[in-house]
Amino acid sequence: MPLGGVSDEKQIPHWFGNLAYAVVGGVCKVLFRYRVDGRENLRTFHDECGVVVVCNHTSFLDVAFIYLAARAEQWVRLIGRESLFDNAHGLVGQILSRVGAFPIKRDSADRVAIKRAARMLKDRELVGILPEGTRRGKGTLAPKLHSGAAFIARMGRAPILPMTVRNAEYVKQKGQRIRFPKITVEYGTPILLEDFDFLPKDERLDGCVWYAMRECFALSQRIPAAEVDMRALFPDAKDYAQVFSDHPIPAHTSAEVVERYRATRTEKGAA
């Protein structure tokens, strides 16, 4: 079922999502005094076009703040690993589904999830993805760059919007008590897949996700993107730093991207 966007189909009932936003948002506001910077970069897309929101992953709290930062006007449909939905005998899955999240099979080409996400984007909904696949510095799995975010954006004909949740990783560190740092959510500027057409065809999705994640870490570390050490962050991934230094990716504003999508709709309507 849709949630937000412009689909005429019956939507997921809003009452549970609104209740979750009020309760979880209120608690997080008190405990973490969180604020959202650059939210206009997301708001501009409201009911204008779908967007793939990508974020680096340092804490379980990331997903909560990705959701909270878009509310109350917009809903982010988060993609989570399938096993997460089975926790507590399926209760977690019920909660996640009612706030718009949906599962994907990890390390596989989950066609059902990909088609579902693409449909949401075409209906001008927001889809949230954590391309690293696991929390950095937590658990046994090493973060990797997964190109699924770019593939879904291409299937749904949508831009990618980088964001970060800063300081969530300090809430619970190994061997230390729970802390309550001030958390900042920050949105960057949109990325268009067509800007990567100069790359070899088999590298375009990988290059796009590499670039988008570098933007996320630049927001997180509050440094220029060119200064992010992607080799250290993703030692097994191809490093595109020199490629994008030689061929800079154009910067876009959300308003500019929306105008492009409006023009495309007008052309299709006139055809």
Coordinates of C-alpha atoms in Angstrom, one line a residue:
M1 CA 0.0 0.0 0.0
P2 CA 1.3 3.5 -0.7
L3 CA 2.2 6.0 2.0
G4 CA 2.4 9.6 0.8
G5 CA 3.0 10.4 -2.8
V6 CA 0.2 10.8 -5.4
S7 CA -1.2 7.3 -5.8
D8 CA -5.0 7.0 -5.9
E9 CA -4.8 3.6 -4.1
K10 CA -5.8 3.3 -0.5
Q11 CA -2.9 4.2 1.7
I12 CA -1.5 2.6 4.8
P13 CA -3.5 4.1 7.7
H14 CA -1.8 7.1 9.0
W15 CA -2.8 6.9 12.7
F16 CA -0.1 4.5 13.8
G17 CA 2.7 6.4 11.9
N18 CA 1.4 9.7 13.5
L19 CA 1.3 8.1 16.9
A20 CA 4.9 6.8 16.5
Y21 CA 6.1 10.2 15.3
A22 CA 4.5 11.9 18.3
V23 CA 5.8 9.5 20.9
V24 CA 9.3 8.6 19.5
G25 CA 9.8 12.1 18.2
G26 CA 8.9 13.6 21.6
V27 CA 11.3 11.3 23.4
C28 CA 14.1 11.9 21.0
K29 CA 13.6 15.6 21.2
V30 CA 13.9 15.5 25.0
L31 CA 16.8 13.1 25.2
F32 CA 18.9 14.1 22.2
R33 CA 17.7 17.7 21.5
Y34 CA 17.9 16.9 17.8
R35 CA 17.7 19.4 15.0
V36 CA 17.4 19.0 11.3
D37 CA 19.6 21.1 8.9
G38 CA 19.0 21.4 5.2
R39 CA 15.5 20.0 5.4
E40 CA 14.4 22.3 2.6
N41 CA 16.4 20.0 0.3
L42 CA 13.9 17.3 1.1
R43 CA 10.8 19.4 1.4
T44 CA 11.1 20.8 -2.2
F45 CA 10.4 17.3 -3.6
H46 CA 7.1 16.9 -1.7
D47 CA 4.6 15.4 -4.1
E48 CA 6.8 16.5 -7.0
C49 CA 8.9 13.4 -7.6
G50 CA 10.2 10.4 -5.8
V51 CA 13.5 10.5 -4.0
V52 CA 16.0 7.8 -2.8
V53 CA 17.3 9.1 0.5
V54 CA 20.7 7.5 1.4
C55 CA 22.5 7.7 4.7
N56 CA 25.7 6.4 6.3
H57 CA 25.0 3.8 9.1
T58 CA 26.5 4.1 12.6
S59 CA 23.7 3.2 14.9
F60 CA 20.2 1.6 15.2
L61 CA 19.0 5.1 15.9
D62 CA 19.8 6.2 12.3
V63 CA 16.5 4.7 11.0
A64 CA 14.5 6.5 13.7
F65 CA 16.0 9.8 12.8
I66 CA 15.7 9.2 9.1
Y67 CA 12.0 8.7 9.7
L68 CA 11.5 11.6 12.2
A69 CA 13.4 14.2 10.1
A70 CA 11.0 13.9 7.2
R71 CA 7.8 14.0 9.3
A72 CA 5.3 15.5 9.7
E73 CA 4.9 16.5 6.1
Q74 CA 6.6 13.5 4.4
W75 CA 7.0 9.8 5.0
V76 CA 10.2 7.9 4.3
R77 CA 9.7 4.2 3.2
L78 CA 12.7 2.6 4.8
I79 CA 14.1 -0.6 3.3
G80 CA 15.3 -3.1 6.0
R81 CA 16.9 -6.5 6.0
E82 CA 14.3 -9.3 5.9
S83 CA 15.4 -10.9 9.2
L84 CA 14.7 -7.7 11.1
F85 CA 11.0 -8.1 10.3
D86 CA 10.9 -11.5 12.0
N87 CA 12.1 -10.3 15.4
A88 CA 9.8 -10.7 18.4
H89 CA 7.7 -13.3 16.5
G90 CA 6.9 -10.8 13.8
L91 CA 5.9 -8.0 16.1
V92 CA 8.8 -5.8 14.8
G93 CA 7.7 -6.5 11.3
Q94 CA 4.2 -5.3 12.1
I95 CA 5.4 -2.1 13.6
L96 CA 7.9 -1.4 10.8
S97 CA 5.2 -2.1 8.1
R98 CA 2.7 0.2 9.7
V99 CA 5.2 3.1 9.5
G100 CA 5.9 2.3 5.8
A101 CA 9.1 0.2 6.0
F102 CA 9.4 -3.0 3.9
P103 CA 11.9 -5.9 3.8
I104 CA 14.6 -6.8 1.3
K105 CA 16.7 -10.0 1.2
R106 CA 20.3 -9.2 2.1
D107 CA 23.1 -10.0 -0.5
S108 CA 20.6 -11.0 -3.2
A109 CA 18.8 -9.4 -6.1
D110 CA 15.4 -9.2 -4.4
R111 CA 13.2 -8.4 -7.4
V112 CA 10.1 -8.0 -5.4
A113 CA 11.6 -5.4 -3.1
I114 CA 13.2 -3.6 -6.0
K115 CA 10.0 -3.4 -8.0
R116 CA 8.1 -2.3 -4.9
A117 CA 10.6 0.5 -4.3
A118 CA 10.6 1.6 -7.9
R119 CA 6.8 1.8 -7.9
M120 CA 6.9 3.9 -4.8
L121 CA 9.3 6.3 -6.4
K122 CA 7.2 6.6 -9.6
D123 CA 4.3 7.5 -7.2
R124 CA 6.5 10.3 -5.9
E125 CA 7.1 8.7 -2.5
L126 CA 10.4 8.7 -0.6
V127 CA 12.5 5.5 -0.2
G128 CA 15.2 5.4 2.4
I129 CA 18.3 3.1 2.0
L130 CA 21.4 2.5 4.1
P131 CA 23.9 1.4 1.3
E132 CA 26.5 0.1 3.8
G133 CA 24.1 -2.7 4.8
T134 CA 25.3 -2.8 8.4
R135 CA 26.3 -0.4 11.2
R136 CA 29.9 0.8 11.0
G137 CA 32.0 -0.4 13.9
K138 CA 29.2 -2.6 15.2
G139 CA 28.6 -6.3 14.8
T140 CA 30.7 -8.8 12.8
L141 CA 30.0 -7.7 9.2
A142 CA 32.2 -5.1 7.6
P143 CA 30.4 -2.2 5.8
K144 CA 30.4 -2.5 2.1
L145 CA 29.2 -0.3 -0.7
H146 CA 26.1 -1.8 -2.3
S147 CA 24.9 -0.4 -5.6
G148 CA 21.2 -1.2 -5.0
A149 CA 20.4 2.4 -4.1
A150 CA 21.5 3.6 -7.5
F151 CA 19.8 0.7 -9.2
I152 CA 16.5 1.5 -7.5
A153 CA 16.8 5.2 -8.3
R154 CA 17.3 4.3 -12.0
M155 CA 14.3 1.9 -12.0
G156 CA 12.2 4.5 -10.3
R157 CA 13.6 7.4 -12.4
A158 CA 14.4 9.4 -9.2
P159 CA 17.2 11.5 -7.8
I160 CA 19.3 10.5 -4.8
L161 CA 19.5 12.7 -1.7
P162 CA 22.4 12.2 0.7
M163 CA 21.9 12.7 4.4
T164 CA 23.6 11.9 7.7
V165 CA 22.7 11.4 11.4
R166 CA 25.5 13.0 13.3
N167 CA 26.5 11.8 16.8
A168 CA 24.1 8.8 17.0
E169 CA 27.1 6.5 17.2
Y170 CA 28.0 8.0 20.6
V171 CA 24.8 7.0 22.3
K172 CA 26.0 3.5 23.2
Q173 CA 29.7 2.6 22.7
K174 CA 31.2 -0.7 23.8
G175 CA 32.1 -0.8 27.4
Q176 CA 30.5 2.6 28.2
R177 CA 27.3 3.7 29.7
I178 CA 24.5 5.1 27.5
R179 CA 25.0 8.8 26.7
F180 CA 22.6 11.4 25.3
P181 CA 24.6 13.6 22.9
K182 CA 23.0 16.3 20.8
I183 CA 22.1 14.8 17.5
T184 CA 22.0 16.6 14.2
V185 CA 20.3 15.3 11.0
E186 CA 21.6 17.0 7.9
Y187 CA 20.5 16.7 4.2
G188 CA 22.8 17.4 1.3
T189 CA 21.9 18.3 -2.2
P190 CA 20.4 15.9 -4.8
I191 CA 22.4 13.7 -7.2
L192 CA 21.2 12.7 -10.7
L193 CA 22.2 9.3 -12.2
E194 CA 22.6 10.8 -15.7
D195 CA 25.6 12.7 -14.5
F196 CA 27.5 9.4 -14.2
D197 CA 26.9 8.4 -17.9
F198 CA 30.5 9.2 -18.7
L199 CA 31.6 6.2 -16.7
P200 CA 31.8 2.7 -18.3
K201 CA 28.3 1.2 -18.3
D202 CA 29.2 -1.5 -15.8
E203 CA 30.5 1.0 -13.3
R204 CA 27.9 3.7 -13.3
L205 CA 25.8 2.4 -10.4
D206 CA 28.9 1.7 -8.3
G207 CA 30.4 5.1 -9.1
C208 CA 27.1 6.8 -8.3
V209 CA 26.7 5.1 -4.9
W210 CA 30.4 5.7 -4.1
Y211 CA 29.9 9.4 -4.8
A212 CA 26.6 9.6 -2.8
M213 CA 28.2 7.9 0.2
R214 CA 31.2 10.3 0.0
E215 CA 28.6 13.1 0.3
C216 CA 27.1 11.4 3.3
F217 CA 30.4 11.2 5.1
A218 CA 31.3 14.7 4.1
L219 CA 28.1 15.8 5.9
S220 CA 28.9 13.6 8.9
Q221 CA 32.5 14.7 9.3
R222 CA 31.7 18.4 8.3
I223 CA 34.5 18.5 5.7
P224 CA 34.6 19.0 1.9
A225 CA 33.7 15.8 0.1
A226 CA 37.1 15.7 -1.6
E227 CA 38.7 15.3 1.9
V228 CA 36.8 12.2 2.8
D229 CA 39.1 9.2 2.9
M230 CA 37.0 6.7 1.1
R231 CA 39.9 4.2 0.8
A232 CA 39.9 3.9 4.6
L233 CA 36.1 3.7 4.8
F234 CA 35.7 1.1 2.1
P235 CA 39.1 -0.6 1.4
D236 CA 37.5 -3.3 -0.8
A237 CA 35.7 -0.8 -3.1
K238 CA 37.1 0.8 -6.2
D239 CA 38.3 4.3 -5.4
Y240 CA 36.8 7.0 -7.7
A241 CA 38.5 10.0 -6.1
Q242 CA 40.7 10.7 -9.1
V243 CA 38.0 10.0 -11.6
F244 CA 35.6 12.6 -10.0
S245 CA 38.5 15.0 -9.6
D246 CA 39.2 14.8 -13.3
H247 CA 35.5 14.9 -14.2
P248 CA 33.6 16.9 -11.5
I249 CA 29.9 16.0 -11.0
P250 CA 27.6 19.0 -11.5
A251 CA 26.0 20.4 -8.4
H252 CA 22.2 20.6 -8.4
T253 CA 19.6 22.2 -6.1
S254 CA 16.4 20.5 -5.2
A255 CA 14.4 23.3 -6.9
E256 CA 16.4 22.7 -10.2
V257 CA 15.8 19.0 -10.1
V258 CA 12.0 19.5 -9.4
E259 CA 11.8 21.8 -12.4
R260 CA 13.4 19.1 -14.6
Y261 CA 10.8 16.6 -13.5
R262 CA 8.0 19.1 -14.0
A263 CA 9.2 19.8 -17.6
T264 CA 9.5 16.0 -18.3
R265 CA 5.9 15.5 -17.1
T266 CA 4.7 18.4 -19.3
E267 CA 6.4 17.0 -22.3
K268 CA 4.9 13.5 -21.7
G269 CA 1.5 15.1 -21.3
A270 CA 1.8 17.0 -24.5
A271 CA 3.0 13.9 -26.5

